[in-house]
Short mmCIF file of C-alpha atoms and ligand atoms in Angstrom, two decimals:
data_model
loop_
_atom_site.label_atom_id
_atom_site.label_comp_id
_atom_site.label_asym_id
_atom_site.label_seq_id
_atom_site.Cartn_x
_atom_site.Cartn_y
_atom_site.Cartn_z
CA MET A 30 120.83 50.23 121.01
CA SER A 31 117.05 49.91 121.04
CA GLU A 32 115.00 52.48 119.16
CA LEU A 33 114.02 55.55 121.20
CA ARG A 34 110.23 55.44 120.95
CA PHE A 35 107.56 57.92 122.06
CA ASP A 36 104.49 55.70 121.85
CA ASP A 37 101.66 57.10 124.03
CA LYS A 38 103.64 60.31 124.60
CA VAL A 39 102.08 63.65 123.66
CA VAL A 40 104.53 66.19 122.29
CA ILE A 41 103.94 69.90 121.63
CA ILE A 42 106.22 71.54 119.07
CA THR A 43 105.82 75.31 118.87
CA GLY A 44 106.62 76.92 115.54
CA GLY A 45 106.36 73.44 114.07
CA GLY A 46 105.30 74.59 110.59
CA ASN A 47 108.73 75.46 109.21
CA GLY A 48 112.46 74.93 109.60
CA LEU A 49 113.64 73.31 112.80
CA GLY A 50 110.17 72.93 114.31
CA ARG A 51 108.90 71.05 111.27
CA SER A 52 111.89 68.73 111.45
CA HIS A 53 111.34 68.15 115.20
CA ALA A 54 107.65 67.42 114.61
CA LEU A 55 108.39 64.87 111.88
CA GLU A 56 111.08 63.24 114.05
CA PHE A 57 108.67 62.76 116.99
CA GLY A 58 105.88 61.67 114.64
CA ARG A 59 108.13 58.97 113.16
CA ARG A 60 108.96 57.76 116.65
CA GLY A 61 105.33 57.15 117.59
CA ALA A 62 104.47 60.35 119.48
CA LYS A 63 101.13 62.09 119.24
CA VAL A 64 102.23 65.51 118.02
CA VAL A 65 100.61 68.91 118.47
CA VAL A 66 102.06 70.98 115.65
CA ASN A 67 101.66 74.60 116.69
CA ASP A 68 102.35 77.41 114.25
CA LEU A 69 100.91 80.86 113.92
CA GLY A 70 102.14 80.96 110.34
CA GLY A 71 103.40 84.53 110.53
CA GLY A 72 106.31 86.19 108.74
CA ALA A 73 109.95 85.75 109.76
CA PHE A 74 109.87 89.21 111.35
CA GLY A 75 106.50 88.79 113.10
CA GLY A 76 103.07 89.85 111.85
CA GLY A 77 100.50 87.96 109.76
CA SER A 78 99.09 84.49 110.27
CA ASP A 79 98.44 81.45 108.11
CA SER A 80 97.13 78.03 109.10
CA SER A 81 98.77 76.16 106.22
CA PRO A 82 102.33 75.55 107.58
CA ALA A 83 101.10 73.68 110.69
CA GLN A 84 98.43 71.81 108.71
CA LYS A 85 100.95 70.71 106.07
CA VAL A 86 103.22 69.20 108.72
CA VAL A 87 100.26 67.45 110.33
CA ASP A 88 99.37 66.03 106.91
CA GLU A 89 102.96 64.83 106.44
CA ILE A 90 103.00 63.09 109.83
CA LYS A 91 99.65 61.45 109.13
CA ALA A 92 100.70 60.39 105.63
CA ALA A 93 103.65 58.58 107.22
CA GLY A 94 101.25 56.73 109.53
CA GLY A 95 101.64 58.98 112.59
CA GLU A 96 99.22 60.95 114.75
CA ALA A 97 99.14 64.74 114.86
CA VAL A 98 96.90 67.73 115.29
CA ALA A 99 97.43 71.36 114.28
CA ASN A 100 97.17 74.42 116.49
CA TYR A 101 97.39 77.97 115.11
CA ASP A 102 97.59 80.08 118.26
CA SER A 103 100.48 82.34 119.10
CA VAL A 104 102.80 80.93 121.74
CA GLU A 105 101.85 83.99 123.78
CA ASP A 106 98.56 82.13 124.32
CA GLY A 107 100.36 79.05 125.56
CA ASP A 108 97.36 77.80 127.54
CA LYS A 109 95.38 77.38 124.31
CA ILE A 110 98.13 75.24 122.80
CA VAL A 111 98.24 73.01 125.88
CA GLN A 112 94.43 72.87 125.79
CA THR A 113 94.65 71.51 122.23
CA ALA A 114 96.92 68.74 123.53
CA MET A 115 94.52 67.94 126.39
CA ASP A 116 91.41 68.05 124.18
CA SER A 117 92.97 65.95 121.42
CA PHE A 118 95.12 63.49 123.34
CA GLY A 119 94.34 63.91 127.07
CA ARG A 120 97.88 64.68 128.26
CA VAL A 121 101.12 66.50 127.56
CA ASP A 122 104.53 64.91 128.07
CA VAL A 123 106.95 67.00 126.05
CA VAL A 124 107.11 70.70 125.20
CA VAL A 125 109.61 71.82 122.59
CA ASN A 126 109.71 75.63 122.69
CA ASN A 127 110.92 76.44 119.21
CA ALA A 128 108.75 79.23 117.74
CA GLY A 129 110.75 82.29 116.90
CA ILE A 130 111.15 85.42 114.82
CA LEU A 131 113.87 88.01 114.26
CA ARG A 132 113.94 91.79 114.50
CA ASP A 133 117.62 92.42 113.87
CA LYS A 134 118.85 95.98 114.18
CA SER A 135 121.83 97.68 115.73
CA PHE A 136 121.06 98.66 119.31
CA GLN A 137 121.12 102.31 118.37
CA LYS A 138 118.31 101.82 115.83
CA MET A 139 116.27 99.39 117.91
CA THR A 140 112.75 100.49 118.81
CA ASP A 141 110.75 99.58 121.89
CA GLU A 142 108.53 97.53 119.58
CA ASP A 143 111.51 95.49 118.27
CA TRP A 144 112.59 94.81 121.84
CA ASP A 145 109.13 93.92 123.18
CA LEU A 146 108.10 91.73 120.25
CA ILE A 147 111.20 89.55 120.50
CA TYR A 148 110.68 89.26 124.26
CA ARG A 149 107.01 88.38 123.79
CA VAL A 150 107.48 85.65 121.20
CA HIS A 151 110.61 83.98 122.56
CA VAL A 152 110.55 84.53 126.32
CA LYS A 153 106.90 85.14 127.17
CA GLY A 154 105.85 82.53 124.60
CA SER A 155 108.14 79.82 126.00
CA TYR A 156 107.03 80.76 129.49
CA ALA A 157 103.34 80.67 128.57
CA VAL A 158 103.38 77.23 126.93
CA THR A 159 105.62 75.67 129.57
CA HIS A 160 103.69 77.25 132.45
CA ALA A 161 100.42 75.86 131.13
CA ALA A 162 101.94 72.37 130.71
CA TRP A 163 103.73 72.42 134.08
CA PRO A 164 100.80 71.41 136.37
CA HIS A 165 100.05 68.42 134.11
CA MET A 166 103.69 67.36 134.13
CA ARG A 167 103.91 67.74 137.91
CA GLU A 168 100.77 65.73 138.45
CA GLN A 169 101.84 62.87 136.20
CA GLU A 170 105.44 63.12 137.53
CA TYR A 171 106.78 63.16 134.04
CA GLY A 172 107.81 65.87 131.65
CA ARG A 173 110.45 66.88 129.16
CA VAL A 174 110.99 70.52 128.12
CA ILE A 175 113.28 72.09 125.55
CA MET A 176 114.13 75.78 125.27
CA THR A 177 115.65 77.02 122.05
CA ALA A 178 118.57 79.32 122.80
CA SER A 179 121.11 80.61 120.30
CA ALA A 180 124.81 81.27 119.79
CA ALA A 181 123.79 84.93 119.58
CA GLY A 182 122.78 84.73 123.25
CA ILE A 183 125.84 82.78 124.33
CA TYR A 184 128.42 84.89 122.52
CA GLY A 185 126.58 88.08 121.52
CA ASN A 186 126.07 89.07 117.89
CA PHE A 187 126.03 92.44 116.19
CA GLY A 188 122.47 93.61 115.49
CA GLN A 189 120.82 91.07 117.78
CA ALA A 190 120.61 92.80 121.18
CA ASN A 191 116.92 91.93 121.61
CA TYR A 192 117.36 88.36 120.35
CA SER A 193 120.46 87.61 122.43
CA MET A 194 118.71 88.90 125.55
CA ALA A 195 115.78 86.58 124.87
CA LYS A 196 117.84 83.54 123.92
CA LEU A 197 120.17 83.53 126.89
CA GLY A 198 117.23 84.44 129.13
CA LEU A 199 115.62 81.19 128.05
CA HIS A 200 118.62 79.25 129.28
CA GLY A 201 118.31 81.00 132.66
CA LEU A 202 114.73 79.73 132.71
CA THR A 203 115.93 76.23 131.81
CA GLN A 204 118.39 76.16 134.68
CA THR A 205 115.73 77.01 137.26
CA LEU A 206 113.07 74.71 135.75
CA ALA A 207 115.65 71.91 135.85
CA LYS A 208 115.98 72.43 139.59
CA GLU A 209 112.27 72.92 140.27
CA GLY A 210 111.26 70.00 138.08
CA GLN A 211 113.78 67.37 139.06
CA LYS A 212 111.86 65.88 142.01
CA ARG A 213 108.87 65.24 139.75
CA ASN A 214 110.90 63.86 136.86
CA ILE A 215 110.52 66.98 134.76
CA ILE A 216 113.71 67.42 132.74
CA CYS A 217 114.52 70.71 131.02
CA ASN A 218 117.38 71.44 128.61
CA SER A 219 118.36 74.16 126.14
CA ILE A 220 119.68 73.81 122.63
CA ALA A 221 121.53 76.43 120.61
CA PRO A 222 120.99 75.11 117.07
CA ILE A 223 122.37 76.08 113.74
CA ALA A 224 120.32 75.18 110.68
CA ALA A 225 119.27 76.45 107.31
CA SER A 226 115.87 78.11 107.55
CA ARG A 227 114.18 81.31 106.49
CA LEU A 228 115.80 82.92 109.56
CA THR A 229 119.32 82.13 108.33
CA GLU A 230 118.93 82.07 104.54
CA THR A 231 119.64 85.78 104.25
CA VAL A 232 122.75 85.77 106.45
CA MET A 233 124.63 82.69 105.20
CA PRO A 234 125.95 81.69 101.77
CA PRO A 235 124.09 78.88 99.90
CA ASP A 236 127.02 76.40 99.99
CA VAL A 237 127.09 76.64 103.79
CA LEU A 238 123.30 76.46 104.08
CA LYS A 239 123.10 73.16 102.19
CA ASN A 240 125.02 71.43 105.01
CA LEU A 241 122.91 72.95 107.74
CA LYS A 242 120.02 70.51 107.68
CA PRO A 243 117.43 70.89 110.46
CA GLU A 244 117.37 67.05 110.42
CA TYR A 245 120.87 67.15 111.91
CA VAL A 246 119.45 68.95 114.99
CA SER A 247 116.20 67.10 115.74
CA PRO A 248 117.77 63.80 116.92
CA LEU A 249 119.37 65.63 119.88
CA VAL A 250 115.96 67.05 120.78
CA ALA A 251 114.43 63.57 120.59
CA PHE A 252 117.20 62.12 122.77
CA LEU A 253 116.91 64.88 125.41
CA CYS A 254 113.12 64.43 125.51
CA HIS A 255 113.18 60.65 125.76
CA GLU A 256 112.19 59.01 129.04
CA SER A 257 115.65 57.41 129.24
CA ASN A 258 117.38 60.80 129.49
CA THR A 259 117.78 62.22 132.99
CA ASP A 260 120.42 64.89 132.23
CA THR A 261 118.83 68.23 133.02
CA GLY A 262 119.68 71.94 132.97
CA GLY A 263 122.15 71.59 130.10
CA LEU A 264 122.88 73.83 127.15
CA TYR A 265 123.94 72.08 123.95
CA GLU A 266 125.26 73.63 120.77
CA VAL A 267 124.16 71.53 117.82
CA GLY A 268 124.45 71.61 114.04
CA MET A 269 125.77 69.69 111.05
CA GLY A 270 125.60 66.49 113.08
CA TRP A 271 127.93 67.89 115.75
CA ILE A 272 126.84 68.31 119.40
CA GLY A 273 128.76 69.99 122.21
CA LYS A 274 127.80 70.87 125.77
CA MET A 275 128.35 74.34 127.23
CA ARG A 276 128.97 75.11 130.91
CA TRP A 277 129.91 78.01 133.11
CA GLU A 278 133.52 78.30 134.12
CA ARG A 279 134.68 80.57 136.92
CA SER A 280 138.27 81.60 137.55
CA ALA A 281 139.82 80.68 140.90
CA GLY A 282 139.30 84.37 141.64
CA ALA A 283 141.12 86.81 143.86
CA GLY A 284 140.15 87.59 147.45
CA LEU A 285 140.87 91.12 148.59
CA ASN A 286 141.75 91.93 152.18
CA LEU A 287 138.41 92.88 153.74
CA ASN A 288 139.94 96.00 155.25
CA GLU A 289 141.15 97.13 151.83
CA VAL A 290 138.39 96.44 149.30
CA THR A 291 139.13 99.38 147.03
CA ALA A 292 139.00 100.02 143.29
CA GLU A 293 142.81 100.28 143.29
CA ASN A 294 143.14 96.83 144.81
CA VAL A 295 140.65 95.48 142.27
CA ALA A 296 142.96 96.87 139.58
CA ALA A 297 145.97 95.27 141.26
CA ALA A 298 144.22 91.88 141.42
CA TRP A 299 142.67 92.10 137.95
CA GLU A 300 145.02 89.67 136.24
CA LYS A 301 144.26 87.04 138.89
CA VAL A 302 140.49 87.72 138.71
CA CYS A 303 140.57 86.96 134.98
CA ASP A 304 143.06 84.07 135.06
CA PHE A 305 141.49 80.74 134.10
CA SER A 306 144.78 78.88 133.83
CA GLU A 307 144.74 77.38 137.35
CA GLY A 308 142.04 76.39 139.81
CA ALA A 309 139.04 77.38 137.67
CA THR A 310 135.79 75.74 138.84
CA HIS A 311 132.36 74.91 137.42
CA PRO A 312 129.77 75.72 140.09
CA SER A 313 126.43 74.15 139.26
CA ASN A 314 124.19 75.85 141.80
CA THR A 315 124.05 79.01 143.90
CA GLN A 316 125.29 77.19 147.02
CA GLU A 317 128.43 76.01 145.22
CA ALA A 318 128.83 79.48 143.75
CA MET A 319 128.83 80.98 147.27
CA MET A 320 131.96 78.96 148.16
CA GLY A 321 134.12 81.53 146.32
CA PRO A 322 133.01 84.59 148.30
CA MET A 323 132.80 82.54 151.53
CA SER A 324 136.44 81.49 151.18
CA ASN A 325 137.44 85.11 151.63
CA LEU A 326 135.64 85.77 154.92
CA GLN A 327 138.78 85.37 157.06
CA ASN A 328 140.86 87.57 154.77
CA LYS A 329 141.48 90.51 157.09
P1 NAI B 18 111.61 79.42 111.00
O1 NAI B 18 111.23 80.82 110.73
O2 NAI B 18 111.86 78.50 109.86
O3 NAI B 18 110.54 78.73 111.96
C1 NAI B 18 109.99 79.40 113.06
C2 NAI B 18 108.51 79.11 113.09
O4 NAI B 18 107.95 79.74 114.27
C3 NAI B 18 107.76 79.66 111.89
O5 NAI B 18 107.02 78.62 111.27
C4 NAI B 18 106.83 80.71 112.49
O6 NAI B 18 105.57 80.80 111.83
C5 NAI B 18 106.67 80.22 113.91
N1 NAI B 18 106.27 81.30 114.82
C6 NAI B 18 106.77 82.56 114.86
N2 NAI B 18 106.15 83.28 115.81
C7 NAI B 18 105.22 82.45 116.38
C8 NAI B 18 104.27 82.62 117.42
N3 NAI B 18 104.13 83.78 118.07
N4 NAI B 18 103.49 81.55 117.76
C9 NAI B 18 103.61 80.37 117.10
N5 NAI B 18 104.50 80.17 116.08
C10 NAI B 18 105.29 81.20 115.73
O7 NAI B 18 112.93 79.50 111.94
P2 NAI B 18 113.96 78.39 112.47
O8 NAI B 18 115.31 78.79 112.03
O9 NAI B 18 113.48 77.03 112.22
O10 NAI B 18 113.93 78.73 114.04
C11 NAI B 18 113.40 77.89 115.03
C12 NAI B 18 113.97 78.33 116.37
O11 NAI B 18 115.37 78.12 116.41
C13 NAI B 18 113.74 79.80 116.68
O12 NAI B 18 113.46 79.94 118.06
C14 NAI B 18 115.07 80.42 116.36
O13 NAI B 18 115.29 81.62 117.07
C15 NAI B 18 116.01 79.32 116.81
N6 NAI B 18 117.33 79.37 116.23
C16 NAI B 18 117.53 79.06 114.93
C17 NAI B 18 118.81 79.09 114.40
C18 NAI B 18 119.08 78.67 113.02
O14 NAI B 18 120.28 78.56 112.68
N7 NAI B 18 118.07 78.42 112.19
C19 NAI B 18 119.95 79.53 115.21
C20 NAI B 18 119.66 79.74 116.59
C21 NAI B 18 118.38 79.69 117.05
#
């Protein structure tokens, strides 16, 4: 297989100063991309700023013979990050929304600030960067976008109500951007990574962490963002060199008689509603999803 190159492509990596973002930035840099390494340089729980993480990664890319520029804005000011790409390299081809923080607390102890901050960095930030890049991608009829979701969003996780809301919300955004972007060759996918970083070092034992290299995640991001990839709207779990694709599955369902749609009849049909053993489907758009309810229209 020929090498997947990104020569002449301009790639924005948000939160590119540490952990996964740093690894993504180095991966694209090695593959010939012009990289905008964005990082606010704040703490793992938000707050503070420091230009050195982004600058260090830029220096690493340059030392290896690549091209890169640093940007220190918060992803909430996504337009400024895209402006850096335009000013430095004249275009933007790829946006990897990766910047993130944690504010873990049980739901009972969660404050409005914990909720809003996680929303602002993950959801509003990914929106802001992607929204600013979108007109350029539409105009050039080319774009690749990654949203960084999480197993916490897919499965739920104790103490991460705010984070799971944000992370699965990002995949909702991916699914719609995939549909809106497809005609103009804008491809959008989500990843739910697992990797050792300052966000996971306190919650996992050291012997597990040593196998969770961010470098085991970045190649999937490079593949999904390459011009040869046209798969869009997907959600991929990735870590330790393993990659799996997630999808929605819907049971065959139970149609109630339209003259007797009552809570009691819901209870009576419950086993069938929740039975995935036969006839389960995988609708991929709202029209296909409507086929279930529509099939019950004559049930009276
Ligand atoms: P990290 O803490 O090592 O890196 C995140 C980077 O984002 C930091 O350099 C930080 O300065 C930057 N950042 C934070 N807020 C920012 C803002 N407002 N604007 C610009 N930059 C900002 O964390 P890690 O683990 O590499 O996480 C990367 C992404 O992957 C995050 O979105 C995280 O939620 C997600 N993730 C990570 C998992 C893991 O196992 N490490 C699991 C699931 C998701």
